[in-house]
Coordinates of C-alpha atoms in Angstrom, one line a residue:
X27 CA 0.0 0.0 0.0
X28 CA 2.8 2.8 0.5
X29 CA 2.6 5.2 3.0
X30 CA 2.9 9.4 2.1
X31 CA 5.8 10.9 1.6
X32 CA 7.5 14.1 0.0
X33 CA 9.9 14.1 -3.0
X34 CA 10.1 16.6 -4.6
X35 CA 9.8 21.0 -4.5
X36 CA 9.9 23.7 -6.9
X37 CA 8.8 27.6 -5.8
X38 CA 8.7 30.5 -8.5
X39 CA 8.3 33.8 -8.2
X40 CA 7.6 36.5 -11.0
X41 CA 10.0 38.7 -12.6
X42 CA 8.7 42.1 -11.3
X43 CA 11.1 43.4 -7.8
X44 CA 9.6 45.8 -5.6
X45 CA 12.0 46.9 -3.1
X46 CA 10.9 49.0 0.1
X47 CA 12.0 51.7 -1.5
X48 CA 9.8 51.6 -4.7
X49 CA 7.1 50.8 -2.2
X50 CA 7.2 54.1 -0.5
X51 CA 6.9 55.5 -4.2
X52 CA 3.6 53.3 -4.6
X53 CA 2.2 54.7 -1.1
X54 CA 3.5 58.0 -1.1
X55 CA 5.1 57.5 2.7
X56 CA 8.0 56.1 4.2
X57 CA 7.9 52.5 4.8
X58 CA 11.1 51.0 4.5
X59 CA 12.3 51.6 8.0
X60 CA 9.1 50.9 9.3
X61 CA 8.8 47.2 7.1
X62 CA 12.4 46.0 8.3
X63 CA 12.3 46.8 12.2
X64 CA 8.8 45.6 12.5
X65 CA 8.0 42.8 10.0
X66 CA 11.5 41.5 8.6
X67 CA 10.3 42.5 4.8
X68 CA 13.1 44.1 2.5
X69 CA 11.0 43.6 -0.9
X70 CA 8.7 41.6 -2.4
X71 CA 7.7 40.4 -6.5
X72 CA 4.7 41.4 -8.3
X73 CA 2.6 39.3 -11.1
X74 CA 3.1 41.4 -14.2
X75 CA 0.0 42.7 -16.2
X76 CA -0.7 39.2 -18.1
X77 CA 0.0 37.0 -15.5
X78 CA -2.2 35.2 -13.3
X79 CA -2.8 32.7 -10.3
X80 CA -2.4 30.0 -12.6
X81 CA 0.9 30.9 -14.3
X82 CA 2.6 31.4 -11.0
X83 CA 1.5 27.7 -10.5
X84 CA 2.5 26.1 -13.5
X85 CA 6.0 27.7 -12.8
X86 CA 6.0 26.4 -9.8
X87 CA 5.1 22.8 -10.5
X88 CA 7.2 22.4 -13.8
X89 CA 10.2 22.9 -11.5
X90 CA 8.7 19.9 -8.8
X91 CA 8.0 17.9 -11.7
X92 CA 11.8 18.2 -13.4
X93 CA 13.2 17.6 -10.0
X94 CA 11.1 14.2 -9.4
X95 CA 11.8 12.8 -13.1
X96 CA 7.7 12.9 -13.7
X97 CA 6.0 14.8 -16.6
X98 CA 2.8 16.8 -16.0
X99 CA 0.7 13.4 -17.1
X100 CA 2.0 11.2 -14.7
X101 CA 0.3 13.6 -11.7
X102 CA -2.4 11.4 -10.7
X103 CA -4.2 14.5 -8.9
X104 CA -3.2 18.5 -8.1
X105 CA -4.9 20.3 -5.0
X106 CA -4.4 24.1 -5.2
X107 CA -4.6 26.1 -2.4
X108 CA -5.2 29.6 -2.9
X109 CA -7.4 32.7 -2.0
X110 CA -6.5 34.9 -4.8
X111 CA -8.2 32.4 -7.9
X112 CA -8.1 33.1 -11.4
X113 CA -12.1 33.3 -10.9
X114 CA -14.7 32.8 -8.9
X115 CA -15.3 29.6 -10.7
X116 CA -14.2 27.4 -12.4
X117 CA -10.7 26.2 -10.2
X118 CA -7.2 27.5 -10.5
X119 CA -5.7 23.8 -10.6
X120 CA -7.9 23.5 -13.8
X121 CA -6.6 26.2 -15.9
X122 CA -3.2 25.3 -14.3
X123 CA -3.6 21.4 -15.7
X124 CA -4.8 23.0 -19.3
X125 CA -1.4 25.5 -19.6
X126 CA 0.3 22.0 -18.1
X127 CA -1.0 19.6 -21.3
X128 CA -2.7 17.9 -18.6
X129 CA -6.5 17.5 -19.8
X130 CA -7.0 14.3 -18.4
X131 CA -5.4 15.0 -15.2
X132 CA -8.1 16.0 -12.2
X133 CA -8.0 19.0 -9.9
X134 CA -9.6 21.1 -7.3
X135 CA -9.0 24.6 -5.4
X136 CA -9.3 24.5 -1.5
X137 CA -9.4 28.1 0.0
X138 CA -8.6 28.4 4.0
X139 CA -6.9 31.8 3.3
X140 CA -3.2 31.3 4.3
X141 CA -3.0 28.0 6.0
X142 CA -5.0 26.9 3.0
X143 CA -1.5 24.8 1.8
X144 CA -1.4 22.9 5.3
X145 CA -4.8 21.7 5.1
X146 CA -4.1 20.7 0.8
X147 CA -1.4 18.5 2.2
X148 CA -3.1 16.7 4.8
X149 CA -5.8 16.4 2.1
X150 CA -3.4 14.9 -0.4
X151 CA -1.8 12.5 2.1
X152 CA -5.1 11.1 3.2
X153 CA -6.1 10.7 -0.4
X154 CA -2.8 8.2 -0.7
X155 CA -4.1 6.6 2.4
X156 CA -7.2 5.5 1.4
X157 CA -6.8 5.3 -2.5
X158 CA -3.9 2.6 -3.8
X159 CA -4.2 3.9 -7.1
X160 CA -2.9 7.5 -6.7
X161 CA 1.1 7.5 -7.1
X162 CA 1.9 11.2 -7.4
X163 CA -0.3 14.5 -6.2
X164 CA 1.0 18.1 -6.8
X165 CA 0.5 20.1 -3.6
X166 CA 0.7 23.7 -5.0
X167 CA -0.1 27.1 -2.8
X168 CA -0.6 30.2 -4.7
X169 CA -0.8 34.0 -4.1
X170 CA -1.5 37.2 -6.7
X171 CA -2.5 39.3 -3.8
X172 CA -0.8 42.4 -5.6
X173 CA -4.3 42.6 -7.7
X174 CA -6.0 43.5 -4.4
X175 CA -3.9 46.0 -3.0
X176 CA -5.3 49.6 -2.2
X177 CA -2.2 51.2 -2.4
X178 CA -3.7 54.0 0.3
X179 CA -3.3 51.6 2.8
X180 CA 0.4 51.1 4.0
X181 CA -0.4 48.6 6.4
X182 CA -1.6 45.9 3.4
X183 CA 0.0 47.2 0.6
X184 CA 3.3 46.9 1.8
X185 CA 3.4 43.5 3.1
X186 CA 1.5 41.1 0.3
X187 CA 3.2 39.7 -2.6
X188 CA 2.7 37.0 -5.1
X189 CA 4.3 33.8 -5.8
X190 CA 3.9 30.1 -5.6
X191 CA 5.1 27.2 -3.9
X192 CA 4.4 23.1 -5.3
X193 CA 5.6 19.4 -3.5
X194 CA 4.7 16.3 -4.8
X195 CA 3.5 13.3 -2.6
X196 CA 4.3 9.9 -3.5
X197 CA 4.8 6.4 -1.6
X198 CA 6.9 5.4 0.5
X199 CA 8.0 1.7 2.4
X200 CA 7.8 3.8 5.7
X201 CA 5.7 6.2 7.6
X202 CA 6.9 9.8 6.6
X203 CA 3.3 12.1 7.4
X204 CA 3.3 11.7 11.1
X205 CA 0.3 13.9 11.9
X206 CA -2.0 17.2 11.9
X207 CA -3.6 19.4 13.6
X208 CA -6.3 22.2 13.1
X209 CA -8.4 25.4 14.7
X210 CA -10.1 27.9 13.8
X211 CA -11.3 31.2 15.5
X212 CA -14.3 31.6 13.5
X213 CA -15.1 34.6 15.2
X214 CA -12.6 36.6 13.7
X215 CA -14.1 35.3 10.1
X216 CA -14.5 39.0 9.3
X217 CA -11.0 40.1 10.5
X218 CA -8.9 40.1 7.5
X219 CA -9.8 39.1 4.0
X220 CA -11.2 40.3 0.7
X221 CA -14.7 41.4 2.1
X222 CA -16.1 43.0 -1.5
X223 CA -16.8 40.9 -5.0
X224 CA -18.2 38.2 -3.4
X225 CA -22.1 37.0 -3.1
X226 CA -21.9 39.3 0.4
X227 CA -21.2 42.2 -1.6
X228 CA -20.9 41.7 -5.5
X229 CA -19.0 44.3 -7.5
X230 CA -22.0 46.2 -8.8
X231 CA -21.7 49.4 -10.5
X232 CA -23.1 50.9 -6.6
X233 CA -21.2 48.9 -4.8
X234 CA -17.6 49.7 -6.3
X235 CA -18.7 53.5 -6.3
X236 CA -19.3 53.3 -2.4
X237 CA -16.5 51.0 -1.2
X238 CA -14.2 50.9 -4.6
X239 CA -12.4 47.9 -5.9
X240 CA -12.2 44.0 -4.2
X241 CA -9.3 44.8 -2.1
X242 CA -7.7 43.0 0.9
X243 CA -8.1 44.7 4.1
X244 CA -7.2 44.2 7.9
X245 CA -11.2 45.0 9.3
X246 CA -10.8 44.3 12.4
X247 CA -7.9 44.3 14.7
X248 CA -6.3 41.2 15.9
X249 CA -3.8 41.2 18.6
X250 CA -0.1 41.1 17.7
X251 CA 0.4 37.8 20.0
X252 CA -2.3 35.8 18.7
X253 CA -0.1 33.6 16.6
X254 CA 2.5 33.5 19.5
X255 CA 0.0 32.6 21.2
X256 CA -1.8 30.2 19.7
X257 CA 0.9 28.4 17.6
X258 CA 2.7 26.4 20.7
X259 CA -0.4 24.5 21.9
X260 CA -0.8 24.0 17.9
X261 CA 2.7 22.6 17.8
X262 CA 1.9 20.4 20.9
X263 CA -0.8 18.6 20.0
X264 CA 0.2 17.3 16.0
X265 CA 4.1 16.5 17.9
X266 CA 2.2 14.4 20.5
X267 CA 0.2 12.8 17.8
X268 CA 3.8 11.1 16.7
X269 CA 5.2 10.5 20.2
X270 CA 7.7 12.9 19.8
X271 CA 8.7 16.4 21.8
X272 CA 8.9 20.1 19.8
X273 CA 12.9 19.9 20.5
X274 CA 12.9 16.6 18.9
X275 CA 12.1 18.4 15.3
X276 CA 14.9 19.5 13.1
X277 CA 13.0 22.3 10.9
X278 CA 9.9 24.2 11.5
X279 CA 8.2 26.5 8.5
X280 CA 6.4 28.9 9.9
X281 CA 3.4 31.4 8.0
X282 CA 5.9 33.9 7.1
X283 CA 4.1 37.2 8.0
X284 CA 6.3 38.2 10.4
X285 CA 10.0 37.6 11.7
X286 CA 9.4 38.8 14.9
X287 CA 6.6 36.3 15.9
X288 CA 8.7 33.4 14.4
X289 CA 11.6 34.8 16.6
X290 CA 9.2 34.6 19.7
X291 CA 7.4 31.3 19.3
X292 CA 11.0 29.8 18.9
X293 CA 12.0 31.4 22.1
X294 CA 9.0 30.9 24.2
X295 CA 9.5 26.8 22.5
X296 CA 13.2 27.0 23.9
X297 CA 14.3 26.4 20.6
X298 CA 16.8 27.9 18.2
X299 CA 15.7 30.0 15.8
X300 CA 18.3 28.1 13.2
X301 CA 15.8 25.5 13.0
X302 CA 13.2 27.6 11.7
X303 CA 14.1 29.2 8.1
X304 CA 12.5 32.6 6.9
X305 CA 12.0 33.9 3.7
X306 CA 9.7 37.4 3.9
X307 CA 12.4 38.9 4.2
X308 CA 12.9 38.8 0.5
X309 CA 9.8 37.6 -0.8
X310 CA 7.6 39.6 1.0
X311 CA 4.1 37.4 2.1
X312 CA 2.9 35.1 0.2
X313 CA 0.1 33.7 1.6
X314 CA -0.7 30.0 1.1
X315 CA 2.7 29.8 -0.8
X316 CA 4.6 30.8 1.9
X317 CA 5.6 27.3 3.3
X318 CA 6.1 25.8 0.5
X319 CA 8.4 28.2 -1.2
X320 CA 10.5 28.5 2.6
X321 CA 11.1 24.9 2.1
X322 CA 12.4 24.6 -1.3
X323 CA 14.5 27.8 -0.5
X324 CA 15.7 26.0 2.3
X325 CA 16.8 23.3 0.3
X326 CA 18.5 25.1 -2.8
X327 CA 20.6 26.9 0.4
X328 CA 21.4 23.6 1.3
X329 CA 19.7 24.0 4.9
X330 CA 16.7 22.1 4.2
X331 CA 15.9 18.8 5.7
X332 CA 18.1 15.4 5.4
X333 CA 17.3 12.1 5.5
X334 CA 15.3 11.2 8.5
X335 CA 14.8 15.1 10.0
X336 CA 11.7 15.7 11.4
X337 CA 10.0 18.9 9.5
X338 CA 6.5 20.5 10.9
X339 CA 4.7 22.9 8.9
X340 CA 2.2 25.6 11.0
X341 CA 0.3 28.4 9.3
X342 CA -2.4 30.3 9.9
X343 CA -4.9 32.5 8.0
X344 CA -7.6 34.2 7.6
X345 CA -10.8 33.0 9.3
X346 CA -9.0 32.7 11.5
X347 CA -8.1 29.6 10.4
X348 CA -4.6 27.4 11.8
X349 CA -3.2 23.7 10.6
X350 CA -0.2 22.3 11.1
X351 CA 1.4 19.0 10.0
X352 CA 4.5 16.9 10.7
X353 CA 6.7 14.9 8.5
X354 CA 9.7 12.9 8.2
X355 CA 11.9 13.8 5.7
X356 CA 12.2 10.6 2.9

């Protein structure tokens, strides 16, 4: 039967840099100071005009494909997590599958905000659990946030960017998934998201004229600590799940919104920060992409996981939604 395991990544990025600097241009205020004492963000890319959700993941999974020796046909399945889609309807991971030469090949969007790629992977592990036929799944996150930026608002503008971030699952002689874990803070569903274009709102002619364009937007405030927080007790229960202790993992990936709560949780874990890589720094956020793109640039650094480590992933999003998973590296 095979149990779930990870062998291959691939991240991409598009070609368009926005430093700090130009962002202060786009806003029309200082924010470059500001973005590297307080968040640990230094730039960021941005999709250009004729690019979408779905290039960002074909880019993505081309490179996780080359890496495992497969070709787009052999993907028995791709799960796409993302809250920026192409449309409404129909799913990302189609159109993503068509630009592929995959028509054959099935796939379907999951949306839990940012820990969106968490959940995607427990999916795609349980699907290899309980189906014998399934050899490979593409586990792809995607972000193209920089098409809902109001660029009036420093405190969104500057910290989204776009990207994408693809594994593949396979089988494996050995247990490799070791568990997951999930909550949600549903009362904070109207916290932080894209609150206009949808069936709630729809972007009538009135509707844009009174609140302007779908735009992301922090609606309600949330307190600084709520992933320090919250994110132990999350650790906790998916390490006790595998009979093992936090200091017993070699690599946690963390949402990567902001350095300075990474740098906490690791502290308040007793654990070196070494062990948990960042990337906003130069990517900006990337929402559900985030973790996996910090774990293939882990990897081409030549600090990502060996044979054997123990790697947990732990995001969280809007909702507010949390997941994390553990796995033993193949």
């Amino acid at each position: 039967m095979g149990f779930p395991c990870i062998i291959a990544t691939g991240k991409y990025v598009p070609k368009r840099l926005v430093t700090n600097r130009e962002m202060e241009t786009l806003v029309g205020q200082p924010v470059d100071e500001w973005l590297q004492r307080n968040v640990g963000i230094k730039q960021r890319y941005f999709i250009e005009e004729d690019q979408t959700t779905s290039d960002l993941v074909v880019e993505a999974v081309k490179i996780a494909l080359d890496r495992a020796g497969l070709s787009a046909n052999q993907m028995d399945l791709l799960i796409c997590s993302t809250d920026t889609p192409d449309w409404f309807s129909p799913a990302t991971a189609c159109a993503t599958l068509s630009k592929l030469g995959a028509n054959n090949i099935p796939g379907f969007d999951i949306n839990s905000a940012c820990s969106g790629w968490v959940n995607a992977l427990d999916l795609a592990a349980r699907r290899i659990v309980t189906d014998n036929s399934i050899r490979y799944i593409v586990v792809a996150g995607a972000y193209a946030m920089s098409r809902f930026l109001d660029m009036r608002d420093k405190y969104t503008a500057t910290l989204f960017a776009d990207g994408a971030g693809a594994v593949i699952l396979s089988r494996a002689d050995k247990q490799h998934w070791l568990g997951s874990s999930f909550k949600s803070f549903n009362e904070n569903y109207d916290a932080l998201g894209i609150f206009y274009g949808g069936a709630n709102c729809p972007a009538t002619s009135e509707n844009i004229a009174s609140f302007g364009t779908p735009a992301v937007k922090f609606a309600k405030k949330i307190p600084a600590e709520f992933n320090r927080v919250h994110w132990p007790a999350l650790i906790d229960r998916t390490c006790e799940q595998a009979g093992v202790s936090p200091e017993q993992v070699d690599h946690f990936y963390f949402t990567q919104l902001n350095l300075h709560t990474i740098r906490h949780v690791m502290r308040d874990m007793r654990q070196p920060l070494a062990k948990a890589h960042y990337i906003m720094d130069k990517y900006g956020y990337t929402g559900s992409a985030c973790l996996p793109m910090t774990l293939d640039d882990a990897i081409e650094q030549g600090i990502g996981p060996k044979s054997g480590d123990l790697l947990l992933f732990t995001a969280s999003g809007g909702g507010i939604t949390m997941a994390s998973s553990l796995w033993k590296w193949l």
